[in-house]
Amino acid sequence: MASHLETNPFDVRRTAADGVVLGFPLLLVDAVRRTHPVGMNQVLILPEDCSVIAPGLADDDELIVRASAWVDLSGGPVLLSLPNLDGRYWAISLFDAWGDRIGRVDPRTHKGGVQLMLAGPAWRGEAPKGAVARRAHTELIWAVIRIAARSPQDLEATRGLLANIAIGPADGDGPKLRKLHGRVDPPLQPALDALTSLSPHRLFHHLARLLARYPAEDGREIAALAGIGMTPGKAFHLPEEAALRDALTLGIADGFARVIHAQALPEATVWRRLPAGPGPPDAPAATILAALGAAAAEDIQHWICDCDSDGRPLIGSEPYILRFPPGEAPPVDGFWTLSLASRAPSGALRAARHVLDSRNDLIVDADGSLTLHIEHQPQPAETQANWLPAPPGRLRLRLKLYWPRASALEGSWRPPAPERIGGVRRTSSPQRENRESPS
């Protein structure tokens, strides 16, 4: 190696690890992009199981249908058109090349659809009449569109609405928009696995190319990477010394371990709100690993619970109740769901098959409270509508609030802790709760 490069294996290993942590957001976004068909500015249907594509896509319930669009803004602003969805819940999540979230669009104020103009950092001008403008810090945007079916019977009709999403240039009069173009097939290898399996040469070669195209901002320090021979926009060459090549390999493994370990949920968690960003210095990378592709908290608030009110781990062979006192049901302008969470191949959380949905005919107690039952054994007919079937092993509950209200967003509302009730089944005088889909 040249004299200006690191020659101490310890320093090479440390610098390589820091480089992986710093560049992880860029690399992960690029890995997710590579799971899509070649071509930009096209709307594609995402598969039902998206856990192998991006971590945040694994969090959706079965009634959520999704579309994806990679948007290239180098040629000017692009218009993304979402049609009138007849009162169905929807959300558009926007991410730049660093995985940073771009200003969202609130569906509460755009119930009849939206014309969304996406612009790059250098664009100056006015949005077309009636369009909502959002500017990115990079000339690449990933858009994820979610639409919620009202019921299993509405799922096919909701999928059909994806065909009306369109994209095209925003400049000029009467822009020609291209409607849904195709679909994304599940990749053979999860995007995260494809990234972590890269050789040192390929990883730092990709990172140098990406840094040249999307320069680091917000205080991200890349100068130290010159110590291992990595310069944005230039070819990366491995050192000749075997000890230094081994140090690069070990440093890459260290960097990925720092990111993946930082985003792991602790055990014995009573209702932790996600994403809960870890502390520095690895927060940006770890947060993006958990949230890339996910909806914003203002659109979907996500809670996870691993233990009961006494701090004991949740076990499916034990019966539990989750009781919301009168007036304390999850505060939403849309709806909420309770399910069991499982681990996807990527390590992200995803919904289990059974879901309790507030849009269904849940049963309220005589005093106005809502009691949900989580256990392995079936419930009697009078409370079966409120039963979440559980496998006999360890459990993790997942509560999701669609269009959460201010009390949930600000933290003044929290879910109640699950209560283990032993072998005693509690009964009450139930009555049907009349709930309708949001409009």
Short mmCIF file of C-alpha atoms in Angstrom, two decimals:
data_model
loop_
_atom_site.label_atom_id
_atom_site.label_comp_id
_atom_site.label_asym_id
_atom_site.label_seq_id
_atom_site.Cartn_x
_atom_site.Cartn_y
_atom_site.Cartn_z
CA MET A 1 0.00 0.00 0.00
CA ALA A 2 1.05 3.59 -0.54
CA SER A 3 2.46 5.48 2.41
CA HIS A 4 -0.64 7.64 2.93
CA LEU A 5 -2.81 4.57 3.49
CA GLU A 6 -3.30 2.74 6.76
CA THR A 7 -0.67 0.04 7.27
CA ASN A 8 -1.72 -1.14 10.72
CA PRO A 9 -4.29 -3.98 10.46
CA PHE A 10 -6.04 -2.71 13.58
CA ASP A 11 -6.54 0.74 12.04
CA VAL A 12 -7.67 -0.76 8.74
CA ARG A 13 -10.24 -2.92 10.52
CA ARG A 14 -11.58 0.02 12.54
CA THR A 15 -11.79 2.32 9.51
CA ALA A 16 -13.52 -0.36 7.42
CA ALA A 17 -16.12 -0.89 10.16
CA ASP A 18 -16.75 2.85 10.40
CA GLY A 19 -17.08 3.00 6.61
CA VAL A 20 -19.72 0.25 6.59
CA VAL A 21 -21.73 2.02 9.28
CA LEU A 22 -21.49 5.36 7.50
CA GLY A 23 -22.31 3.98 4.06
CA PHE A 24 -24.89 1.42 5.16
CA PRO A 25 -27.94 3.60 4.33
CA LEU A 26 -26.67 4.22 0.77
CA LEU A 27 -25.77 0.57 0.29
CA LEU A 28 -29.08 -0.76 1.64
CA VAL A 29 -31.17 1.58 -0.50
CA ASP A 30 -29.15 0.48 -3.53
CA ALA A 31 -29.61 -3.20 -2.60
CA VAL A 32 -33.38 -2.69 -2.38
CA ARG A 33 -33.38 -0.93 -5.75
CA ARG A 34 -31.65 -3.93 -7.28
CA THR A 35 -34.53 -6.20 -6.25
CA HIS A 36 -36.72 -4.30 -8.75
CA PRO A 37 -36.80 -4.69 -12.54
CA VAL A 38 -34.42 -2.46 -14.46
CA GLY A 39 -35.86 0.94 -15.27
CA MET A 40 -36.86 4.09 -13.42
CA ASN A 41 -40.07 6.13 -13.22
CA GLN A 42 -42.44 3.18 -13.39
CA VAL A 43 -45.08 1.96 -10.95
CA LEU A 44 -44.77 -1.70 -9.95
CA ILE A 45 -46.93 -3.95 -7.76
CA LEU A 46 -45.05 -5.34 -4.75
CA PRO A 47 -45.48 -9.02 -3.84
CA GLU A 48 -47.58 -10.10 -0.86
CA ASP A 49 -44.46 -11.14 1.08
CA CYS A 50 -42.05 -8.21 0.92
CA SER A 51 -39.86 -9.25 3.85
CA VAL A 52 -36.99 -10.13 1.51
CA ILE A 53 -37.10 -6.73 -0.20
CA ALA A 54 -36.94 -4.15 2.59
CA PRO A 55 -37.33 -4.37 6.37
CA GLY A 56 -40.15 -1.84 6.64
CA LEU A 57 -42.24 -3.67 4.03
CA ALA A 58 -42.51 -6.72 6.30
CA ASP A 59 -44.69 -4.86 8.81
CA ASP A 60 -47.91 -4.68 6.80
CA ASP A 61 -51.09 -6.61 7.49
CA GLU A 62 -52.65 -8.93 4.93
CA LEU A 63 -55.23 -6.33 3.87
CA ILE A 64 -52.57 -3.84 2.76
CA VAL A 65 -51.69 -3.79 -0.95
CA ARG A 66 -48.57 -1.95 -2.08
CA ALA A 67 -46.94 -0.44 -5.12
CA SER A 68 -43.38 0.78 -5.58
CA ALA A 69 -41.75 3.38 -7.80
CA TRP A 70 -38.08 4.34 -8.12
CA VAL A 71 -38.04 7.94 -9.30
CA ASP A 72 -35.14 9.54 -11.18
CA LEU A 73 -35.25 13.34 -10.84
CA SER A 74 -32.11 14.10 -12.86
CA GLY A 75 -34.24 15.07 -15.86
CA GLY A 76 -36.60 17.30 -13.89
CA PRO A 77 -39.59 16.96 -11.56
CA VAL A 78 -41.83 13.91 -11.76
CA LEU A 79 -45.55 13.71 -11.07
CA LEU A 80 -46.95 10.74 -9.11
CA SER A 81 -50.74 10.49 -9.38
CA LEU A 82 -52.83 8.61 -6.81
CA PRO A 83 -56.52 8.29 -7.79
CA ASN A 84 -59.61 8.66 -5.63
CA LEU A 85 -59.66 5.55 -3.42
CA ASP A 86 -63.27 5.90 -2.27
CA GLY A 87 -62.44 6.53 1.37
CA ARG A 88 -59.92 3.73 1.79
CA TYR A 89 -56.87 4.27 3.98
CA TRP A 90 -53.71 5.09 2.03
CA ALA A 91 -50.19 6.31 2.66
CA ILE A 92 -47.25 7.31 0.47
CA SER A 93 -43.79 6.83 1.98
CA LEU A 94 -40.90 8.67 0.30
CA PHE A 95 -37.19 7.95 0.83
CA ASP A 96 -34.13 9.52 -0.73
CA ALA A 97 -30.92 7.72 -1.73
CA TRP A 98 -29.69 7.82 1.90
CA GLY A 99 -32.91 6.26 3.17
CA ASP A 100 -33.97 9.54 4.76
CA ARG A 101 -37.67 10.22 4.84
CA ILE A 102 -39.00 13.02 2.65
CA GLY A 103 -41.95 15.20 3.71
CA ARG A 104 -45.10 13.11 3.72
CA VAL A 105 -48.58 13.77 2.32
CA ASP A 106 -51.40 13.59 4.86
CA PRO A 107 -54.27 11.51 3.47
CA ARG A 108 -56.66 13.15 5.94
CA THR A 109 -56.55 16.29 3.80
CA HIS A 110 -56.41 14.51 0.42
CA LYS A 111 -59.26 12.04 0.59
CA GLY A 112 -60.01 12.35 -3.11
CA GLY A 113 -56.54 11.30 -4.25
CA VAL A 114 -53.46 13.41 -4.82
CA GLN A 115 -51.16 14.71 -7.54
CA LEU A 116 -47.69 14.58 -5.94
CA MET A 117 -44.84 16.44 -7.64
CA LEU A 118 -41.39 15.17 -6.67
CA ALA A 119 -38.41 17.46 -7.29
CA GLY A 120 -34.65 17.18 -6.84
CA PRO A 121 -32.39 19.51 -4.86
CA ALA A 122 -31.51 21.78 -7.81
CA TRP A 123 -35.05 22.32 -9.11
CA ARG A 124 -36.51 25.83 -9.07
CA GLY A 125 -40.02 26.61 -10.24
CA GLU A 126 -43.68 26.11 -9.44
CA ALA A 127 -45.67 22.92 -9.12
CA PRO A 128 -48.50 22.29 -11.60
CA LYS A 129 -51.87 23.61 -10.49
CA GLY A 130 -53.45 21.33 -7.90
CA ALA A 131 -50.27 19.35 -7.24
CA VAL A 132 -48.53 18.93 -3.89
CA ALA A 133 -44.76 19.42 -4.14
CA ARG A 134 -42.11 17.52 -2.18
CA ARG A 135 -38.37 18.13 -2.58
CA ALA A 136 -35.64 15.53 -2.01
CA HIS A 137 -31.98 16.02 -1.06
CA THR A 138 -30.96 13.55 -3.78
CA GLU A 139 -32.05 12.97 -7.37
CA LEU A 140 -33.29 9.51 -6.45
CA ILE A 141 -36.53 8.84 -4.58
CA TRP A 142 -38.15 5.56 -3.60
CA ALA A 143 -41.93 5.84 -3.29
CA VAL A 144 -43.98 3.16 -1.54
CA ILE A 145 -47.76 3.44 -1.90
CA ARG A 146 -50.01 1.57 0.55
CA ILE A 147 -53.78 1.08 0.23
CA ALA A 148 -55.82 -0.77 2.84
CA ALA A 149 -58.72 -2.97 1.81
CA ARG A 150 -61.82 -2.62 3.98
CA SER A 151 -62.18 -6.39 4.39
CA PRO A 152 -60.97 -9.64 2.81
CA GLN A 153 -63.89 -9.35 0.40
CA ASP A 154 -62.65 -5.90 -0.66
CA LEU A 155 -59.09 -7.07 -1.28
CA GLU A 156 -59.45 -7.82 -4.98
CA ALA A 157 -61.13 -4.48 -5.70
CA THR A 158 -58.38 -2.70 -3.77
CA ARG A 159 -55.69 -4.46 -5.80
CA GLY A 160 -57.45 -3.24 -8.90
CA LEU A 161 -57.04 0.36 -7.76
CA LEU A 162 -53.26 0.02 -8.07
CA ALA A 163 -53.71 0.00 -11.84
CA ASN A 164 -54.81 3.65 -11.68
CA ILE A 165 -51.60 4.92 -10.08
CA ALA A 166 -49.57 6.79 -12.70
CA ILE A 167 -46.20 8.51 -13.03
CA GLY A 168 -44.58 10.81 -15.57
CA PRO A 169 -42.76 14.12 -16.16
CA ALA A 170 -44.24 17.10 -14.34
CA ASP A 171 -42.96 19.80 -16.71
CA GLY A 172 -45.02 21.18 -19.56
CA ASP A 173 -48.76 21.42 -20.17
CA GLY A 174 -50.81 18.28 -19.78
CA PRO A 175 -48.09 15.85 -18.66
CA LYS A 176 -48.38 12.34 -20.05
CA LEU A 177 -48.50 9.91 -17.14
CA ARG A 178 -47.76 6.21 -17.39
CA LYS A 179 -50.00 3.92 -15.36
CA LEU A 180 -49.04 0.74 -13.49
CA HIS A 181 -46.36 -1.00 -15.51
CA GLY A 182 -45.74 -4.40 -13.93
CA ARG A 183 -44.74 -6.14 -10.73
CA VAL A 184 -41.77 -6.95 -8.53
CA ASP A 185 -41.01 -10.63 -8.07
CA PRO A 186 -39.61 -11.75 -4.70
CA PRO A 187 -35.82 -11.92 -5.09
CA LEU A 188 -34.02 -15.21 -4.56
CA GLN A 189 -31.86 -13.56 -1.90
CA PRO A 190 -33.04 -10.93 0.60
CA ALA A 191 -31.65 -7.47 -0.11
CA LEU A 192 -29.91 -7.38 3.27
CA ASP A 193 -28.26 -10.77 2.67
CA ALA A 194 -27.12 -9.65 -0.78
CA LEU A 195 -25.51 -6.63 0.82
CA THR A 196 -23.80 -8.43 3.71
CA SER A 197 -22.40 -11.10 1.37
CA LEU A 198 -20.49 -8.62 -0.80
CA SER A 199 -16.72 -9.02 -0.89
CA PRO A 200 -14.62 -6.12 0.46
CA HIS A 201 -13.65 -5.14 -3.08
CA ARG A 202 -17.22 -5.02 -4.39
CA LEU A 203 -18.64 -3.37 -1.26
CA PHE A 204 -16.21 -0.45 -1.22
CA HIS A 205 -16.34 -0.17 -5.01
CA HIS A 206 -20.13 0.23 -4.80
CA LEU A 207 -19.85 2.65 -1.91
CA ALA A 208 -17.33 4.85 -3.78
CA ARG A 209 -19.65 4.97 -6.79
CA LEU A 210 -22.72 5.80 -4.68
CA LEU A 211 -20.92 8.50 -2.69
CA ALA A 212 -19.92 10.21 -5.94
CA ARG A 213 -23.51 10.19 -7.15
CA TYR A 214 -25.13 11.07 -3.81
CA PRO A 215 -22.57 13.01 -1.72
CA ALA A 216 -22.67 12.75 2.05
CA GLU A 217 -24.29 15.62 3.92
CA ASP A 218 -25.44 16.44 7.45
CA GLY A 219 -21.99 16.07 8.98
CA ARG A 220 -21.32 12.56 7.67
CA GLU A 221 -17.52 12.27 7.78
CA ILE A 222 -16.02 10.25 4.91
CA ALA A 223 -12.46 11.62 4.85
CA ALA A 224 -11.20 8.78 7.04
CA LEU A 225 -12.12 6.27 4.32
CA ALA A 226 -9.12 7.47 2.34
CA GLY A 227 -7.07 5.53 4.87
CA ILE A 228 -8.24 2.26 3.30
CA GLY A 229 -7.95 3.60 -0.25
CA MET A 230 -11.59 4.50 -0.84
CA THR A 231 -12.31 7.78 -2.63
CA PRO A 232 -15.76 8.73 -3.99
CA GLY A 233 -15.94 8.22 -7.73
CA LYS A 234 -12.67 6.31 -8.02
CA ALA A 235 -11.97 2.60 -8.36
CA PHE A 236 -11.24 0.79 -5.11
CA HIS A 237 -8.22 -1.53 -4.99
CA LEU A 238 -7.51 -4.13 -2.34
CA PRO A 239 -4.21 -3.85 -0.47
CA GLU A 240 -1.48 -6.26 -1.46
CA GLU A 241 -0.69 -7.39 2.10
CA ALA A 242 -2.76 -10.41 3.18
CA ALA A 243 -2.99 -9.11 6.75
CA LEU A 244 -4.58 -5.86 5.56
CA ARG A 245 -7.01 -7.69 3.27
CA ASP A 246 -8.04 -9.86 6.22
CA ALA A 247 -8.45 -6.74 8.34
CA LEU A 248 -10.82 -5.28 5.72
CA THR A 249 -12.94 -8.44 5.83
CA LEU A 250 -13.08 -8.38 9.62
CA GLY A 251 -13.87 -4.67 9.65
CA ILE A 252 -16.80 -5.14 7.30
CA ALA A 253 -18.18 -7.88 9.54
CA ASP A 254 -17.73 -5.57 12.55
CA GLY A 255 -19.62 -2.77 10.82
CA PHE A 256 -22.58 -4.93 9.86
CA ALA A 257 -22.71 -6.38 13.38
CA ARG A 258 -22.85 -2.87 14.86
CA VAL A 259 -25.79 -1.93 12.66
CA ILE A 260 -27.78 -5.15 13.04
CA HIS A 261 -27.20 -5.44 16.79
CA ALA A 262 -28.20 -1.82 17.38
CA GLN A 263 -31.66 -2.29 15.87
CA ALA A 264 -32.51 -5.46 17.78
CA LEU A 265 -35.38 -5.17 20.24
CA PRO A 266 -34.59 -5.92 23.88
CA GLU A 267 -36.38 -8.74 25.62
CA ALA A 268 -39.00 -8.10 28.30
CA THR A 269 -40.50 -5.13 26.48
CA VAL A 270 -43.93 -3.88 27.58
CA TRP A 271 -45.25 -1.95 24.61
CA ARG A 272 -42.31 -0.31 22.95
CA ARG A 273 -43.13 2.12 20.16
CA LEU A 274 -41.29 1.61 16.88
CA PRO A 275 -39.05 2.75 15.47
CA ALA A 276 -37.14 3.58 18.61
CA GLY A 277 -33.80 4.81 17.35
CA PRO A 278 -30.68 3.59 19.17
CA GLY A 279 -28.09 6.01 20.44
CA PRO A 280 -25.11 7.32 18.50
CA PRO A 281 -22.89 6.66 16.65
CA ASP A 282 -24.75 4.00 14.70
CA ALA A 283 -28.27 5.48 14.93
CA PRO A 284 -28.80 6.51 11.27
CA ALA A 285 -27.80 3.14 9.87
CA ALA A 286 -29.67 1.08 12.47
CA THR A 287 -32.81 3.19 12.19
CA ILE A 288 -32.87 2.81 8.42
CA LEU A 289 -32.37 -0.94 8.74
CA ALA A 290 -35.53 -1.07 10.84
CA ALA A 291 -37.62 1.50 8.97
CA LEU A 292 -36.65 1.55 5.27
CA GLY A 293 -39.89 1.09 3.34
CA ALA A 294 -42.11 1.55 6.41
CA ALA A 295 -44.88 4.11 6.65
CA ALA A 296 -44.30 7.26 8.69
CA ALA A 297 -45.44 7.20 12.31
CA GLU A 298 -48.08 9.81 11.46
CA ASP A 299 -49.61 7.30 9.04
CA ILE A 300 -49.06 4.02 10.93
CA GLN A 301 -47.90 3.88 14.53
CA HIS A 302 -46.34 0.55 15.49
CA TRP A 303 -46.16 -0.93 19.01
CA ILE A 304 -44.46 -4.15 20.14
CA CYS A 305 -44.96 -6.06 23.41
CA ASP A 306 -42.97 -9.05 24.72
CA CYS A 307 -44.12 -9.40 28.33
CA ASP A 308 -47.14 -9.14 30.62
CA SER A 309 -48.03 -6.65 33.34
CA ASP A 310 -45.74 -8.45 35.80
CA GLY A 311 -42.74 -8.36 33.46
CA ARG A 312 -42.94 -12.05 32.56
CA PRO A 313 -42.40 -13.13 28.95
CA LEU A 314 -45.57 -13.78 26.98
CA ILE A 315 -46.16 -17.51 26.46
CA GLY A 316 -48.88 -18.78 24.14
CA SER A 317 -49.88 -21.63 26.45
CA GLU A 318 -50.92 -19.03 29.06
CA PRO A 319 -54.18 -17.04 28.71
CA TYR A 320 -53.96 -13.24 28.65
CA ILE A 321 -56.38 -10.36 28.39
CA LEU A 322 -55.68 -6.94 26.96
CA ARG A 323 -58.26 -4.57 28.44
CA PHE A 324 -58.83 -1.05 27.15
CA PRO A 325 -60.84 0.97 29.73
CA PRO A 326 -63.86 2.98 28.55
CA GLY A 327 -62.70 5.73 26.21
CA GLU A 328 -59.13 4.36 26.11
CA ALA A 329 -59.27 2.26 22.92
CA PRO A 330 -56.44 3.06 20.49
CA PRO A 331 -56.99 6.68 19.33
CA VAL A 332 -57.15 6.66 15.53
CA ASP A 333 -58.78 8.49 12.66
CA GLY A 334 -58.54 5.28 10.64
CA PHE A 335 -58.48 1.86 12.30
CA TRP A 336 -56.17 -0.33 14.40
CA THR A 337 -55.06 -3.96 14.36
CA LEU A 338 -53.66 -6.38 16.93
CA SER A 339 -51.62 -9.36 15.78
CA LEU A 340 -48.69 -11.56 16.70
CA ALA A 341 -45.34 -10.58 15.19
CA SER A 342 -42.88 -13.07 13.75
CA ARG A 343 -39.38 -12.67 12.37
CA ALA A 344 -38.94 -12.44 8.61
CA PRO A 345 -35.84 -13.90 6.87
CA SER A 346 -34.41 -10.36 6.80
CA GLY A 347 -34.77 -10.10 10.58
CA ALA A 348 -37.63 -7.62 10.31
CA LEU A 349 -40.96 -8.05 12.08
CA ARG A 350 -43.95 -9.16 10.07
CA ALA A 351 -47.55 -9.93 10.87
CA ALA A 352 -48.80 -13.40 11.69
CA ARG A 353 -51.86 -14.77 9.95
CA HIS A 354 -54.47 -13.95 12.59
CA VAL A 355 -55.33 -10.28 13.12
CA LEU A 356 -57.92 -8.50 15.24
CA ASP A 357 -59.19 -5.49 13.28
CA SER A 358 -61.15 -2.62 14.83
CA ARG A 359 -63.24 -2.42 11.65
CA ASN A 360 -64.72 -5.81 12.50
CA ASP A 361 -67.55 -6.43 14.97
CA LEU A 362 -65.54 -6.51 18.16
CA ILE A 363 -67.45 -6.94 21.41
CA VAL A 364 -67.43 -4.27 24.12
CA ASP A 365 -68.13 -4.98 27.78
CA ALA A 366 -71.20 -3.65 29.56
CA ASP A 367 -69.15 -0.83 31.11
CA GLY A 368 -67.83 0.30 27.72
CA SER A 369 -64.38 -1.26 28.03
CA LEU A 370 -62.89 -3.50 25.35
CA THR A 371 -61.33 -6.80 26.41
CA LEU A 372 -59.22 -8.81 23.95
CA HIS A 373 -58.19 -12.40 24.62
CA ILE A 374 -54.78 -13.79 23.62
CA GLU A 375 -54.33 -17.51 24.20
CA HIS A 376 -53.91 -20.90 22.57
CA GLN A 377 -57.26 -22.37 23.63
CA PRO A 378 -60.39 -21.35 21.69
CA GLN A 379 -62.82 -18.92 23.26
CA PRO A 380 -66.54 -19.46 23.87
CA ALA A 381 -68.85 -18.15 21.19
CA GLU A 382 -69.77 -14.97 23.10
CA THR A 383 -66.15 -13.68 23.12
CA GLN A 384 -64.67 -15.42 20.09
CA ALA A 385 -64.79 -12.21 18.02
CA ASN A 386 -62.22 -10.75 20.45
CA TRP A 387 -59.91 -13.79 20.44
CA LEU A 388 -56.38 -13.68 18.99
CA PRO A 389 -55.21 -17.31 18.60
CA ALA A 390 -51.67 -17.87 19.85
CA PRO A 391 -49.16 -20.69 19.33
CA PRO A 392 -47.93 -22.35 22.55
CA GLY A 393 -44.41 -20.84 22.47
CA ARG A 394 -42.99 -17.35 23.05
CA LEU A 395 -45.18 -14.49 21.86
CA ARG A 396 -44.66 -10.96 20.62
CA LEU A 397 -47.75 -8.76 20.29
CA ARG A 398 -47.98 -6.13 17.60
CA LEU A 399 -50.43 -3.22 17.75
CA LYS A 400 -50.74 -0.89 14.76
CA LEU A 401 -52.61 2.41 14.66
CA TYR A 402 -53.62 3.69 11.22
CA TRP A 403 -53.88 7.50 11.18
CA PRO A 404 -53.09 7.81 14.91
CA ARG A 405 -54.41 10.85 16.71
CA ALA A 406 -52.32 13.42 18.57
CA SER A 407 -52.59 11.64 21.94
CA ALA A 408 -50.81 8.60 20.47
CA LEU A 409 -48.24 10.61 18.54
CA GLU A 410 -47.40 12.84 21.50
CA GLY A 411 -47.15 9.94 23.94
CA SER A 412 -50.01 10.77 26.32
CA TRP A 413 -51.71 7.50 25.32
CA ARG A 414 -50.10 4.10 25.72
CA PRO A 415 -51.54 0.59 25.32
CA PRO A 416 -52.35 -1.30 28.52
CA ALA A 417 -50.06 -4.17 29.50
CA PRO A 418 -51.36 -7.71 28.84
CA GLU A 419 -52.61 -9.37 32.03
CA ARG A 420 -52.06 -13.08 32.62
CA ILE A 421 -55.25 -14.60 34.00
CA GLY A 422 -54.08 -18.19 34.76
CA GLY A 423 -56.77 -20.80 34.29
CA VAL A 424 -59.64 -18.52 35.29
CA ARG A 425 -61.75 -17.31 32.38
CA ARG A 426 -63.28 -13.91 32.98
CA THR A 427 -66.71 -13.24 31.57
CA SER A 428 -68.81 -10.17 31.10
CA SER A 429 -72.06 -9.15 29.49
CA PRO A 430 -70.97 -8.21 26.01
CA GLN A 431 -72.66 -6.15 23.39
CA ARG A 432 -71.75 -5.68 19.75
CA GLU A 433 -69.65 -2.66 18.86
CA ASN A 434 -70.92 -0.89 15.77
CA ARG A 435 -67.90 0.29 13.79
CA GLU A 436 -67.75 1.40 10.19
CA SER A 437 -64.87 1.84 7.83
CA PRO A 438 -63.34 5.32 7.75
CA SER A 439 -64.42 7.52 4.90
#
